[in-house]
Coordinates of C-alpha atoms in Angstrom, one line a residue:
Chain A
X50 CA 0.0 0.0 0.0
X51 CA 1.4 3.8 -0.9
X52 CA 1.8 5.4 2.3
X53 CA 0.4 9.0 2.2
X54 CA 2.5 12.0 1.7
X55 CA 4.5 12.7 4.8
X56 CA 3.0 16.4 4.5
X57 CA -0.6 15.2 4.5
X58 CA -2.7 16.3 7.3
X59 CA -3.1 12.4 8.2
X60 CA 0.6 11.9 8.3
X61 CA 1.7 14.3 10.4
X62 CA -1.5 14.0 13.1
X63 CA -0.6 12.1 16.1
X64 CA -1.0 8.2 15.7
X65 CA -3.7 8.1 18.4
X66 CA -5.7 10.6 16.5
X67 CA -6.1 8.8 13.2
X68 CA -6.8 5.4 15.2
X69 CA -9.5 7.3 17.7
X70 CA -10.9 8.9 14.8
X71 CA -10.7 5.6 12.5
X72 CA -12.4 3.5 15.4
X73 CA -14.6 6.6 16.3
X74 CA -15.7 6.6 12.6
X75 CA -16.5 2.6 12.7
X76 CA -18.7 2.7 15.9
X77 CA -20.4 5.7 15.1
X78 CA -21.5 4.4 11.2
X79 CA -23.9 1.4 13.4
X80 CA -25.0 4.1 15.9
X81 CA -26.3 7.1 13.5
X82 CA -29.8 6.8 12.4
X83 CA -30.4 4.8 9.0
X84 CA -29.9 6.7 6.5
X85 CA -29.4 10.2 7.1
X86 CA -26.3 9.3 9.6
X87 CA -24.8 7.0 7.4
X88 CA -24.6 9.3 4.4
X89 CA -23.7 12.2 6.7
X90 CA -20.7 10.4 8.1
X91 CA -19.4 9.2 4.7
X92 CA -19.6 12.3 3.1
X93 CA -17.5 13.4 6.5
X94 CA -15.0 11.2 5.6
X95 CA -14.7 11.9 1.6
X96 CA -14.5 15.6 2.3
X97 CA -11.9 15.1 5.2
X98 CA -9.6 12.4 2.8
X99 CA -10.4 14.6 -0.7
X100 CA -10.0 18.4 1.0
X101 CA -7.4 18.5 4.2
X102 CA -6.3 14.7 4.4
X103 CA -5.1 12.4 1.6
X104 CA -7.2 12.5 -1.7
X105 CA -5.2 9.9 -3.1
X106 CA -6.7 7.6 -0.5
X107 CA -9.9 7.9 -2.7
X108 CA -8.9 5.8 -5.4
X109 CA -8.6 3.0 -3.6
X110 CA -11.6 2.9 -1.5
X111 CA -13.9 3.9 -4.3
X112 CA -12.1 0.3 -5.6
X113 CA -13.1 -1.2 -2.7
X114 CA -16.6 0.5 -2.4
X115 CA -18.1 1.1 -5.7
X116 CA -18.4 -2.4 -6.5
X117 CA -20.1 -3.4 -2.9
X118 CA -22.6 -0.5 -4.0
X119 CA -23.3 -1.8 -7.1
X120 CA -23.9 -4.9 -5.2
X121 CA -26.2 -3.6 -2.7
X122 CA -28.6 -1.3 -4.4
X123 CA -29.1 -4.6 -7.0
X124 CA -29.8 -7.0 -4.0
X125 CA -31.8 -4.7 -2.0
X126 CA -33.9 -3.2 -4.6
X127 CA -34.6 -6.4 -6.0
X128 CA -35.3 -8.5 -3.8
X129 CA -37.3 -5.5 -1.4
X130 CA -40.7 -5.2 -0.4
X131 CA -43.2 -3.2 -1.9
X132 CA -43.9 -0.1 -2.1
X133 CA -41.8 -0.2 -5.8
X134 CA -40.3 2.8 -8.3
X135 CA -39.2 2.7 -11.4
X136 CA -35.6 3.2 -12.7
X137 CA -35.7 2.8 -16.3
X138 CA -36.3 -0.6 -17.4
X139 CA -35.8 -1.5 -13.6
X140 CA -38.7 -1.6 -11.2
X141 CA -37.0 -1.2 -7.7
X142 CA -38.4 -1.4 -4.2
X143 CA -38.2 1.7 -2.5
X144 CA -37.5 0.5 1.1
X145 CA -34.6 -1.9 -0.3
X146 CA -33.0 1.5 -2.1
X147 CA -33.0 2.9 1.6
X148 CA -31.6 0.1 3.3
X149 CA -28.9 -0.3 0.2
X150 CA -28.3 3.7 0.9
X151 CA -27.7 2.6 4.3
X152 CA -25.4 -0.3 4.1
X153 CA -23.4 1.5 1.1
X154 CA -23.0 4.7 3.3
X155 CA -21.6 2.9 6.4
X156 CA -19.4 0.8 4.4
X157 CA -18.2 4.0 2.4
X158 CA -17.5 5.7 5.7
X159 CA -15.8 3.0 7.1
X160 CA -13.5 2.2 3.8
X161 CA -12.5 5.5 3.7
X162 CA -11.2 6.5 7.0
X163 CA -9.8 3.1 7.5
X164 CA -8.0 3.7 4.5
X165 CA -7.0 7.4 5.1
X166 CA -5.6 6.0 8.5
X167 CA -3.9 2.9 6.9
X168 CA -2.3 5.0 4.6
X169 CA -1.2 7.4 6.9
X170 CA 0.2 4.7 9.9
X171 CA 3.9 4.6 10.7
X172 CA 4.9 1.9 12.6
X173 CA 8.1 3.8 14.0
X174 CA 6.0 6.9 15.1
X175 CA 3.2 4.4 16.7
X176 CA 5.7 2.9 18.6
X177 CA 7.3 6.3 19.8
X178 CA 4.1 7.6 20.8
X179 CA 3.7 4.0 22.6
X180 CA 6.4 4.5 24.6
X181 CA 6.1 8.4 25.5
X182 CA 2.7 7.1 26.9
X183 CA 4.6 4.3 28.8
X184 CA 2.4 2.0 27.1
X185 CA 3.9 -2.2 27.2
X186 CA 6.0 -2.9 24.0
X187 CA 4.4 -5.9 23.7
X188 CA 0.9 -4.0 23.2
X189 CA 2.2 -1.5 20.8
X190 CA 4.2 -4.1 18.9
X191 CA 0.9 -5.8 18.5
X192 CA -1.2 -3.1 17.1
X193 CA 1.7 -1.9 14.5
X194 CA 2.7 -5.6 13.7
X195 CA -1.5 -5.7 12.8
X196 CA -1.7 -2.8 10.9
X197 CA 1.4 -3.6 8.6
X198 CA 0.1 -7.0 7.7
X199 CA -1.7 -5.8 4.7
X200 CA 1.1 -3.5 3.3
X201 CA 3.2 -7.0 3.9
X202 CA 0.5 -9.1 2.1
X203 CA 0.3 -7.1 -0.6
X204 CA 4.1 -7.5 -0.8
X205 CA 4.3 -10.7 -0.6
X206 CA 1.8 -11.8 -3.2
X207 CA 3.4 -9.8 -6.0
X208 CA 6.9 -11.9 -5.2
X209 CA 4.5 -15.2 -5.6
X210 CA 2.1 -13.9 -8.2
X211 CA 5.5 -13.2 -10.4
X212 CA 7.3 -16.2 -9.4
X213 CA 4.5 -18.8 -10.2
X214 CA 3.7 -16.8 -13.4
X215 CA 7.7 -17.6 -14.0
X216 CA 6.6 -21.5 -13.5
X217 CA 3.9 -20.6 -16.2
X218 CA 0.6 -20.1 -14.0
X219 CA -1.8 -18.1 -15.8
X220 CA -3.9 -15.6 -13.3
X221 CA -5.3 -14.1 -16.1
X222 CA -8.2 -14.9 -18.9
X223 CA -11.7 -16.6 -18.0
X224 CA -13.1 -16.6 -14.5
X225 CA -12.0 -19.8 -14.6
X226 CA -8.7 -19.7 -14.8
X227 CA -8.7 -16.9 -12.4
X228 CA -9.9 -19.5 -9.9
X229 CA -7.6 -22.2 -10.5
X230 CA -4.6 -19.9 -10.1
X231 CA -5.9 -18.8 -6.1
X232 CA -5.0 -22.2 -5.0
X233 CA -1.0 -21.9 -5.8
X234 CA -1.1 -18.0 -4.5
X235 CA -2.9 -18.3 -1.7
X236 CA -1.1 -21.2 -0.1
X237 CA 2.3 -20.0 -0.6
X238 CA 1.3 -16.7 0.6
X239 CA -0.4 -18.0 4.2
X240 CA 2.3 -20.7 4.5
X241 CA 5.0 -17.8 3.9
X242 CA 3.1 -15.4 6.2
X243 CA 3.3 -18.1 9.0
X244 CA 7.2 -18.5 8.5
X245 CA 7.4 -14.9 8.6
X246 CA 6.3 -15.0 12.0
X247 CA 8.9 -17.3 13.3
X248 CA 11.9 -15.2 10.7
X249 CA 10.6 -12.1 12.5
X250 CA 10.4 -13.8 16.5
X251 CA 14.2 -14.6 16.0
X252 CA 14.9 -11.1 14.3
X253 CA 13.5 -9.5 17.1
X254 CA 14.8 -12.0 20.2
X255 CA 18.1 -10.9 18.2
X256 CA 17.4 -6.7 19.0
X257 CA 17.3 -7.1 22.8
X258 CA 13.3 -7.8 22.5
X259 CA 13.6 -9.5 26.0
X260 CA 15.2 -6.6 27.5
X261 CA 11.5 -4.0 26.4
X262 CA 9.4 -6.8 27.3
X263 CA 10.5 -7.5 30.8
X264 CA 8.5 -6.2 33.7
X265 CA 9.2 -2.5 34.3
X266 CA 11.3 -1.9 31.0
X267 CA 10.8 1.3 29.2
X268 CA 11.5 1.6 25.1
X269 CA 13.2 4.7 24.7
X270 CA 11.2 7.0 22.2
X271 CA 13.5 8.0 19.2
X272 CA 11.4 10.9 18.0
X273 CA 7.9 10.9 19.9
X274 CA 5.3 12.7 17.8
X275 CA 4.0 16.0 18.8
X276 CA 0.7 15.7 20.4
X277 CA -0.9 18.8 19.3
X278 CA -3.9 20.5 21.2
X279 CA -5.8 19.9 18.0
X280 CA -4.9 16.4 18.2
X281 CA -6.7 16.0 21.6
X282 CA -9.2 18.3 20.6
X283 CA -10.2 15.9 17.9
X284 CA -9.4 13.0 19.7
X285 CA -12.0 14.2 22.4
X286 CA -14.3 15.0 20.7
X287 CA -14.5 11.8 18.5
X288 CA -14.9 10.0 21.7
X289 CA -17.5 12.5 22.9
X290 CA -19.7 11.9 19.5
X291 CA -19.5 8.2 20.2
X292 CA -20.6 9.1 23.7
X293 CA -23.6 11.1 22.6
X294 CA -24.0 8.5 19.9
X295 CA -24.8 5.9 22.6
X296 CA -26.4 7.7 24.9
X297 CA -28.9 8.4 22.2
X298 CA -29.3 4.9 21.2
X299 CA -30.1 3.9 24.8
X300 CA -32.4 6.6 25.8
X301 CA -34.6 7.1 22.5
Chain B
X586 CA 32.4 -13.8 27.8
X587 CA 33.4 -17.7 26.6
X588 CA 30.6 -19.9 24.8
X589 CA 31.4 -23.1 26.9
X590 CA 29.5 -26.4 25.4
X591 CA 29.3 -29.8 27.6
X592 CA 27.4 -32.6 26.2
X593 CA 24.8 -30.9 23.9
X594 CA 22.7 -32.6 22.3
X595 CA 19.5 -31.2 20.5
X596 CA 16.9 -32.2 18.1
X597 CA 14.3 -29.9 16.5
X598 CA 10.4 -30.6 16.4
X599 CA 9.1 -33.3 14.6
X600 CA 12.5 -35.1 14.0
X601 CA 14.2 -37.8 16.3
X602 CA 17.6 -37.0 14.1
X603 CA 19.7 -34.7 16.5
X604 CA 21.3 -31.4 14.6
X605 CA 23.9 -31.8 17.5
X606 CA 25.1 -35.0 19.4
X607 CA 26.8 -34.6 22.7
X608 CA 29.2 -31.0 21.3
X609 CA 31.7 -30.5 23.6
X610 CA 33.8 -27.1 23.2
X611 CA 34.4 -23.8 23.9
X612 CA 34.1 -20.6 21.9
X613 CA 36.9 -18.4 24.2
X614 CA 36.1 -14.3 24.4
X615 CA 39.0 -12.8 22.7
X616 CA 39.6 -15.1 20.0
X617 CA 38.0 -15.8 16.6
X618 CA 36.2 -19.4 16.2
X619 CA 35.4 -20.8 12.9
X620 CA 32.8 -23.4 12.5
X621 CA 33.2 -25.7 9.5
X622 CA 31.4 -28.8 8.2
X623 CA 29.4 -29.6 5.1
X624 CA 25.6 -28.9 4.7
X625 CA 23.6 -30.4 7.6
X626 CA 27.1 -30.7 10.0
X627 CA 25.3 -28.8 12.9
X628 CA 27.2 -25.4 12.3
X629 CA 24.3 -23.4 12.2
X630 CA 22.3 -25.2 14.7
X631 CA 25.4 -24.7 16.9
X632 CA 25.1 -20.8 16.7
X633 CA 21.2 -20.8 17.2
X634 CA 21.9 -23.2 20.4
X635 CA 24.4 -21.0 21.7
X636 CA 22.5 -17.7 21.4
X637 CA 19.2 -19.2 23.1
X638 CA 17.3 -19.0 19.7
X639 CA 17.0 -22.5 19.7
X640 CA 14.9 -23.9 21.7
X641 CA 13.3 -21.2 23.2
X642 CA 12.2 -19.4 19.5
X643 CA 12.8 -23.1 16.9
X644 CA 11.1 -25.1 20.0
X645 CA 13.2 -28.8 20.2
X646 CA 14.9 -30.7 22.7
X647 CA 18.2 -29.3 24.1
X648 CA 20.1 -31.9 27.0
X649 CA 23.7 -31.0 27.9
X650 CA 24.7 -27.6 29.2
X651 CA 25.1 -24.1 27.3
X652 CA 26.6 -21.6 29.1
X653 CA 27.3 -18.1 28.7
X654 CA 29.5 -16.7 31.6
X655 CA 27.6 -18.1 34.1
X656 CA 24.0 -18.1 32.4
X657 CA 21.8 -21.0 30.5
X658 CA 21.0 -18.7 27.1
X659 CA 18.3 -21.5 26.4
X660 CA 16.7 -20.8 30.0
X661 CA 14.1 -18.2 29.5
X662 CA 14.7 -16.7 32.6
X663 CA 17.7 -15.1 31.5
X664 CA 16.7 -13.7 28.2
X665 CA 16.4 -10.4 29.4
X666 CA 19.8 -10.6 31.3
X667 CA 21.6 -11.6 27.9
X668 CA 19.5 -9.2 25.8
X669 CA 22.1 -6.9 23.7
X670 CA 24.8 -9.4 25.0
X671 CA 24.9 -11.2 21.8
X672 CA 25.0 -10.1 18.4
X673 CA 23.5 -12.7 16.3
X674 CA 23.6 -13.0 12.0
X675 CA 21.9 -15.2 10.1
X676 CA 23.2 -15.6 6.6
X677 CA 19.5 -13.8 5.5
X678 CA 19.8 -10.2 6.2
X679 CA 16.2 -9.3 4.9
X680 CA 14.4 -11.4 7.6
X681 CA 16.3 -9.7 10.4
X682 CA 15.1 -6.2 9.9
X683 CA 12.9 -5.4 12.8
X684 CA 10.0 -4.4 10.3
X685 CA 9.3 -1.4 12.9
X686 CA 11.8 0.9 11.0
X687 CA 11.5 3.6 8.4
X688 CA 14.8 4.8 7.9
X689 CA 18.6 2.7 8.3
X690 CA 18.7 5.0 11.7
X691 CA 15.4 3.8 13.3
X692 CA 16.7 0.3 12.5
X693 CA 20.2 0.0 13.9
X694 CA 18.8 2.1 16.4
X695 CA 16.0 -0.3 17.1
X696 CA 17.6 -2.4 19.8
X697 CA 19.7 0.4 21.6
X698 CA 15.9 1.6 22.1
X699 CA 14.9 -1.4 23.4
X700 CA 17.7 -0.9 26.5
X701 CA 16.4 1.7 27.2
X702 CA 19.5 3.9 26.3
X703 CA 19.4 7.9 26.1
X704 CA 18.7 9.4 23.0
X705 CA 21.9 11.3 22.4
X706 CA 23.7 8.0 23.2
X707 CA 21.7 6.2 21.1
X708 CA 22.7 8.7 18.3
X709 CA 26.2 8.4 18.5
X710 CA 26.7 4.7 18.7
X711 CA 24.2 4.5 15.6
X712 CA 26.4 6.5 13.4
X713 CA 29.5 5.4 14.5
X714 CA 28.3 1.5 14.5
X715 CA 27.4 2.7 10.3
X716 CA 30.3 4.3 9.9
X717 CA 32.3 1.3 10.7
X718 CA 30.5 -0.9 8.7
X719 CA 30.6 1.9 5.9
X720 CA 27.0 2.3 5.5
X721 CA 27.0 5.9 6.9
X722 CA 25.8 6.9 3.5
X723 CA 22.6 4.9 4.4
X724 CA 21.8 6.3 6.9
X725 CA 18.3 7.7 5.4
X726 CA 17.4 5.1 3.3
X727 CA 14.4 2.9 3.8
X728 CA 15.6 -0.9 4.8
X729 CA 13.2 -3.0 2.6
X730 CA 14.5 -0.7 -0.4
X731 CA 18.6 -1.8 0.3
X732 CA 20.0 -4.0 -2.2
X733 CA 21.3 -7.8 -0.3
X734 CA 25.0 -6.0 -0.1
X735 CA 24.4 -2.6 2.1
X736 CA 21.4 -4.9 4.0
X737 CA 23.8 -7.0 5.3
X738 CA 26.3 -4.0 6.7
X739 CA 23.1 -2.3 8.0
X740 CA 22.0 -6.0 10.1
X741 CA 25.7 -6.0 11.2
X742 CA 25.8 -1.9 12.0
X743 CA 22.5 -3.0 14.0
X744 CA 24.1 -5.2 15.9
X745 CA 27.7 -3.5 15.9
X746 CA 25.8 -0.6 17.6
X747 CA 25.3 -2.9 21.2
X748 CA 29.1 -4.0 21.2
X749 CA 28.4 -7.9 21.9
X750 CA 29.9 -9.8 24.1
X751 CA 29.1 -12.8 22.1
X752 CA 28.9 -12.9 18.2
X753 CA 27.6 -15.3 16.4
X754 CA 27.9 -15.5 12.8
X755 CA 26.1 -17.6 9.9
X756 CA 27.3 -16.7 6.9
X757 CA 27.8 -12.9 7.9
X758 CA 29.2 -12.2 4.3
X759 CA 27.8 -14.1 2.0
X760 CA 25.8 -11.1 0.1
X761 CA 29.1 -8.4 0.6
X762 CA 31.6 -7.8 -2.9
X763 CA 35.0 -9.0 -2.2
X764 CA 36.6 -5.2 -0.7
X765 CA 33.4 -5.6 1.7
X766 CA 33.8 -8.9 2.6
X767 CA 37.3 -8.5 3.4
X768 CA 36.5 -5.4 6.2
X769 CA 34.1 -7.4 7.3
X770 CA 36.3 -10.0 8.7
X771 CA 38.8 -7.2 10.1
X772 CA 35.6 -6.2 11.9
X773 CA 34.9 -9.4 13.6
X774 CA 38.8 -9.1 14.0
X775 CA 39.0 -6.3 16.0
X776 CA 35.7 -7.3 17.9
X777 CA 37.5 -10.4 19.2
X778 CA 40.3 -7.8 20.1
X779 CA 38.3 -6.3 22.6
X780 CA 37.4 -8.9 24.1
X781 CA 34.3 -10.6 22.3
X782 CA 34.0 -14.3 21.7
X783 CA 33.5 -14.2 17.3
X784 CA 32.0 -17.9 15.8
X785 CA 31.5 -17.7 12.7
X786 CA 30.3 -20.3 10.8
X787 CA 31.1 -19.7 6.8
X788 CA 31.8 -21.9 3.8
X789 CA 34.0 -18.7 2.9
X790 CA 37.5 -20.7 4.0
X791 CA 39.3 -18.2 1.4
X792 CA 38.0 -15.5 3.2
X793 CA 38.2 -16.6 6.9
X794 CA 41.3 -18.5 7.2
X795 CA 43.8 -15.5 7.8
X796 CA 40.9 -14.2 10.6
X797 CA 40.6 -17.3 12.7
X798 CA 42.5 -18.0 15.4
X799 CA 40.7 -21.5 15.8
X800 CA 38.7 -23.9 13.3
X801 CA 36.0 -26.1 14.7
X802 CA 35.7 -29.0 11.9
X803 CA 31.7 -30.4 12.7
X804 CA 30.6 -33.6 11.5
X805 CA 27.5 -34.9 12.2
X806 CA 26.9 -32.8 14.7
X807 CA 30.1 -33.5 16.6
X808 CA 33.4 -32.2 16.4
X809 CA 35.5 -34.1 13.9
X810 CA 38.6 -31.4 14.2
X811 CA 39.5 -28.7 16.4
X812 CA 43.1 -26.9 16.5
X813 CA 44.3 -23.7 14.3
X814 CA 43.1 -23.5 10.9
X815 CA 46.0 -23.2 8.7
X816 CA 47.1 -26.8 10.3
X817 CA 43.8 -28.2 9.9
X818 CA 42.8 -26.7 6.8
X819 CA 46.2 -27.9 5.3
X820 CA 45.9 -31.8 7.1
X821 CA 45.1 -34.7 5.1
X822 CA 42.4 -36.0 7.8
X823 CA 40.4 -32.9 7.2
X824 CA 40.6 -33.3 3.9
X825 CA 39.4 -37.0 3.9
X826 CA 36.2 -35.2 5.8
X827 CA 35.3 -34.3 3.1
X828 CA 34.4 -30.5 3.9
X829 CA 36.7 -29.0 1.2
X830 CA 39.0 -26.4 1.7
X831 CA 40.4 -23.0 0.0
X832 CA 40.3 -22.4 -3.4
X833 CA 44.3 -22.8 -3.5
X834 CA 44.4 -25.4 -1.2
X835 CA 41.9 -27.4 -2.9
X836 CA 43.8 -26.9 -6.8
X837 CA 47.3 -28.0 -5.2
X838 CA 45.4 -30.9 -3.8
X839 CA 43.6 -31.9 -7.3
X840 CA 47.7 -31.2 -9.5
X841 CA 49.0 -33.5 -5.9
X842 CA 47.0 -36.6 -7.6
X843 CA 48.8 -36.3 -10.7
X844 CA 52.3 -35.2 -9.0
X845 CA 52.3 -36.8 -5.3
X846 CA 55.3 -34.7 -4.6
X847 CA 53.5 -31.6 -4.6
X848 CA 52.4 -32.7 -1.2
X849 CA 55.3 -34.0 0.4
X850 CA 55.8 -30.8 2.1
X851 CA 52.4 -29.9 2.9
X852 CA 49.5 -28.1 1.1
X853 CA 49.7 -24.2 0.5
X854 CA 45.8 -22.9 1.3
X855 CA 46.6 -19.4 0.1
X856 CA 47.7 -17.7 -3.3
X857 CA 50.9 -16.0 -1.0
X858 CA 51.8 -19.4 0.2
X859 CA 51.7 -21.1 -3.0
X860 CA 53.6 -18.7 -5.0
X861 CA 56.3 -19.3 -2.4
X862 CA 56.0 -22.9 -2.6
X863 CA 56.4 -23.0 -6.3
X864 CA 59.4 -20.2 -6.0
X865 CA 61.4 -22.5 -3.8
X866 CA 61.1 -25.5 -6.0

């Protein structure tokens, strides 16, 4: 995955802030009222990524979410109840084009700041801000370790993709083909991704992991990100909406 | 600190085959060690034994008794007292990046973080530990983006940077150029001059030979030969091992079969030594 541009609003905010937001942005596209909130929020989220964050983040989560879009207004308005309205030659049920609107907004939503805060995650300043906050190395490892995986994925099954294609496997043409070329990419790539683990425990017993992970040890922060008062403005506040989001939910 | 060995044995998961059978030796601080042997001798397994890596991280079953100094490196109690103790290489740099790290910095500086060491410390061992290595130009590169060659000086700066007491070396120079190579092994040379036990296990006996102080010959997981490695390297009973020898040593040996005499006076294992050989006749 292309990391964002280090001068991108997303990049230099301070790690918590994209995650709180990211999270806050998850939580809150189930708690909004259907559909209104939904559409709202993604909306949010493609203004933020297009106008102050990273608008190349847009490409690929319109990838991602056109298709599921596609997808839901054919299901939903399909197979809907009635009342019905007609789109050309297509006669559509009104209540399945709301839910579709819905579904497609919290998906968009979620695609997009996932993917503005995917593209905007730096392990080394994760781990920075970990340790400023005296957080366990373990923990923090965890998190950036878990966020990495897909950038290391994606890695990983270009080397196999263009090595089995060197062996002559064709992943292109028919749908057929397409299929019978998953089974010798996908295995290599989980049985690789499970040696990785083991190359990477012995990489990092090699780096003095035992001496951050013992009771009491502190990682020394190499260059902490600034925590900005906007940062925990935001960060606040995206808690409070999720607050006020719940508290709704409960007492309506 | 001295690697001391008594009795090892140790098999890893899912195979009653031990890698090592009852390895008796010691690797002394100070001194260069060289571990020899064909594919599958137990040199690497030796290394991962000694640093702790195996079992505790390849799982197995160790019996005998490892010790560094005093401490068990396989006894997970003590992983944190050993932690930046030993500077370990495997002979595949890209899988010991910490995969934290965007810059050559971050990553040689990865485990003097771990310590706990100040910043402005941490700073100056960083570029001096890449300076040595002569990656300093690399400083600001990104590690997945480093060609096999300067991946290896950085995973050597990255260790360089904790001054080991212990190193232990598979293959440390297998992806370096020749010139690279060669300041490599006056690296682990003047680490074992202040003081750290070096074991190196290489196939690279042109390149080692002159750094050793000691070859460990490993057969079947057991020492075959131990003694200095221009008398071992040069003896017929090594040579009937099997395990080959330097390049020089290896053509004198192939032109002895055809002129026996060439041997009467034992073999030459470097270009230098030839030559002189071949002078006096």
């Amino acid at each position: 995955m292309t990391p964002s541009a280090p001068g991108s609003l997303v990049a230099r905010a301070h790690p918590f802030t994209s995650l709180t937001v990211t999270l806050a942005v998850v939580v809150l596209a189930f708690l909004l009222p259907a559909s209104i909130g939904p559409v709202v929020l993604a909306l949010l989220a493609i203004a933020v990524a297009a106008v102050v964050g990273d608008p190349a983040s847009l490409t690929p989560s319109l990838i991602i979410v056109v298709p599921l879009w596609l997808l839901l207004l054919l299901v939903q308005g399909v197979l809907g109840d009635a009342p019905f309205t007609t789109w050309g030659p297509l006669t559509l049920s009104i209540g399945g084009l709301d839910e579709a609107l819905a579904q497609g907004a919290r998906l968009t939503a979620i695609v997009v700041a996932s993917m503005l805060a995917l593209r905007g995650f730096r392990a080394s300043r994760f781990v920075d801000a970990a340790a400023e906050r005296r957080w366990p190395f373990s923990a923090a490892y965890l998190v950036a370790a878990t966020l990495q995986t897909i950038p290391r994925l994606r890695q990983r099954v270009t080397l196999i993709r263009d090595a089995q294609r060197s062996r002559g496997l064709r992943v292109q043409g028919s749908i057929v083909q397409r299929v019978t070329a998953l089974v010798p990419l996908t295995l290599p790539l989980i049985l690789g991704a499970l040696a990785d683990t083991d190359d990477r425990a012995v990489a990092l017993e090699g780096r003095a992991i035992a001496a951050v992970t013992a009771p009491g040890a502190r990682r020394t922060p190499l260059a902490p990100p600034v925590d900005t008062v906007v940062d925990r403005v935001v960060r606040w506040g995206s808690v409070l909406a999720v607050a006020v989001a719940i508290i709704w939910r409960i007492t309506r | 600190m001295t690697v001391r060995f008594d009795g090892v044995s140790f098999s890893y998961p899912g195979t009653d085959a031990p890698a090592l059978r009852d390895l008796s030796c010691v690797f002394v601080a100070g001194q260069v060690t060289w571990l020899f042997g064909k594919l599958g001798a137990g040199s690497s397994t030796a290394l991962l034994v000694a640093g702790g890596l195996a079992p505790i991280l390849t799982g197995g079953r160790r019996t005998g008794s490892v010790r560094i100094g005093e401490l068990d490196p396989g006894d997970v109690a003590n992983r944190a007292a050993l932690a930046g103790r030993i500077g370990y290489v495997s002979a595949q740099p890209h899988l010991q990046l910490s995969g934290l790290a965007e810059t050559v910095f971050d990553e040689v500086a990865f485990a003097p973080a771990n310590l706990g060491w100040e910043r402005g410390r941490i700073g100056t061992a960083v570029l001096h530990a890449l300076a040595r290595v002569g990656a300093g130009h690399l400083v600001d590169r990104v590690p997945t983006e480093l060609s096999g060659g300067e991946l290896q000086r950085v995973v050597l700066a990255a260790m360089l940077v904790l001054a080991p007491k212990v190193w232990l070396l598979d293959e440390p120079a297998s992806a370096l150029d020749p010139a690279a190579r060669a300041g490599a092994y006056a690296l682990f040379r003047e680490e074992a001059r202040r003081g750290a036990a070096v074991v190196i296990a290489t196939e690279d006996a042109d390149g080692v030979l002159e750094v050793a102080d000691r070859i460990i010959v490993l057969e079947r997981g057991q020492v075959a030969v131990d003694g200095v490695p221009a008398e071992v390297l040069g003896s017929d009973a090594c040579w009937a091992l099997g395990v080959g020898s330097t390049t020089v040593g290896a053509l004198w040996r192939a032109a002895a079969e055809r002129v026996p005499a060439m041997a009467d006076d034992g073999v030459p294992l470097t270009l230098e030594a030839a030559a002189a050989k071949v002078m006096q006749a």
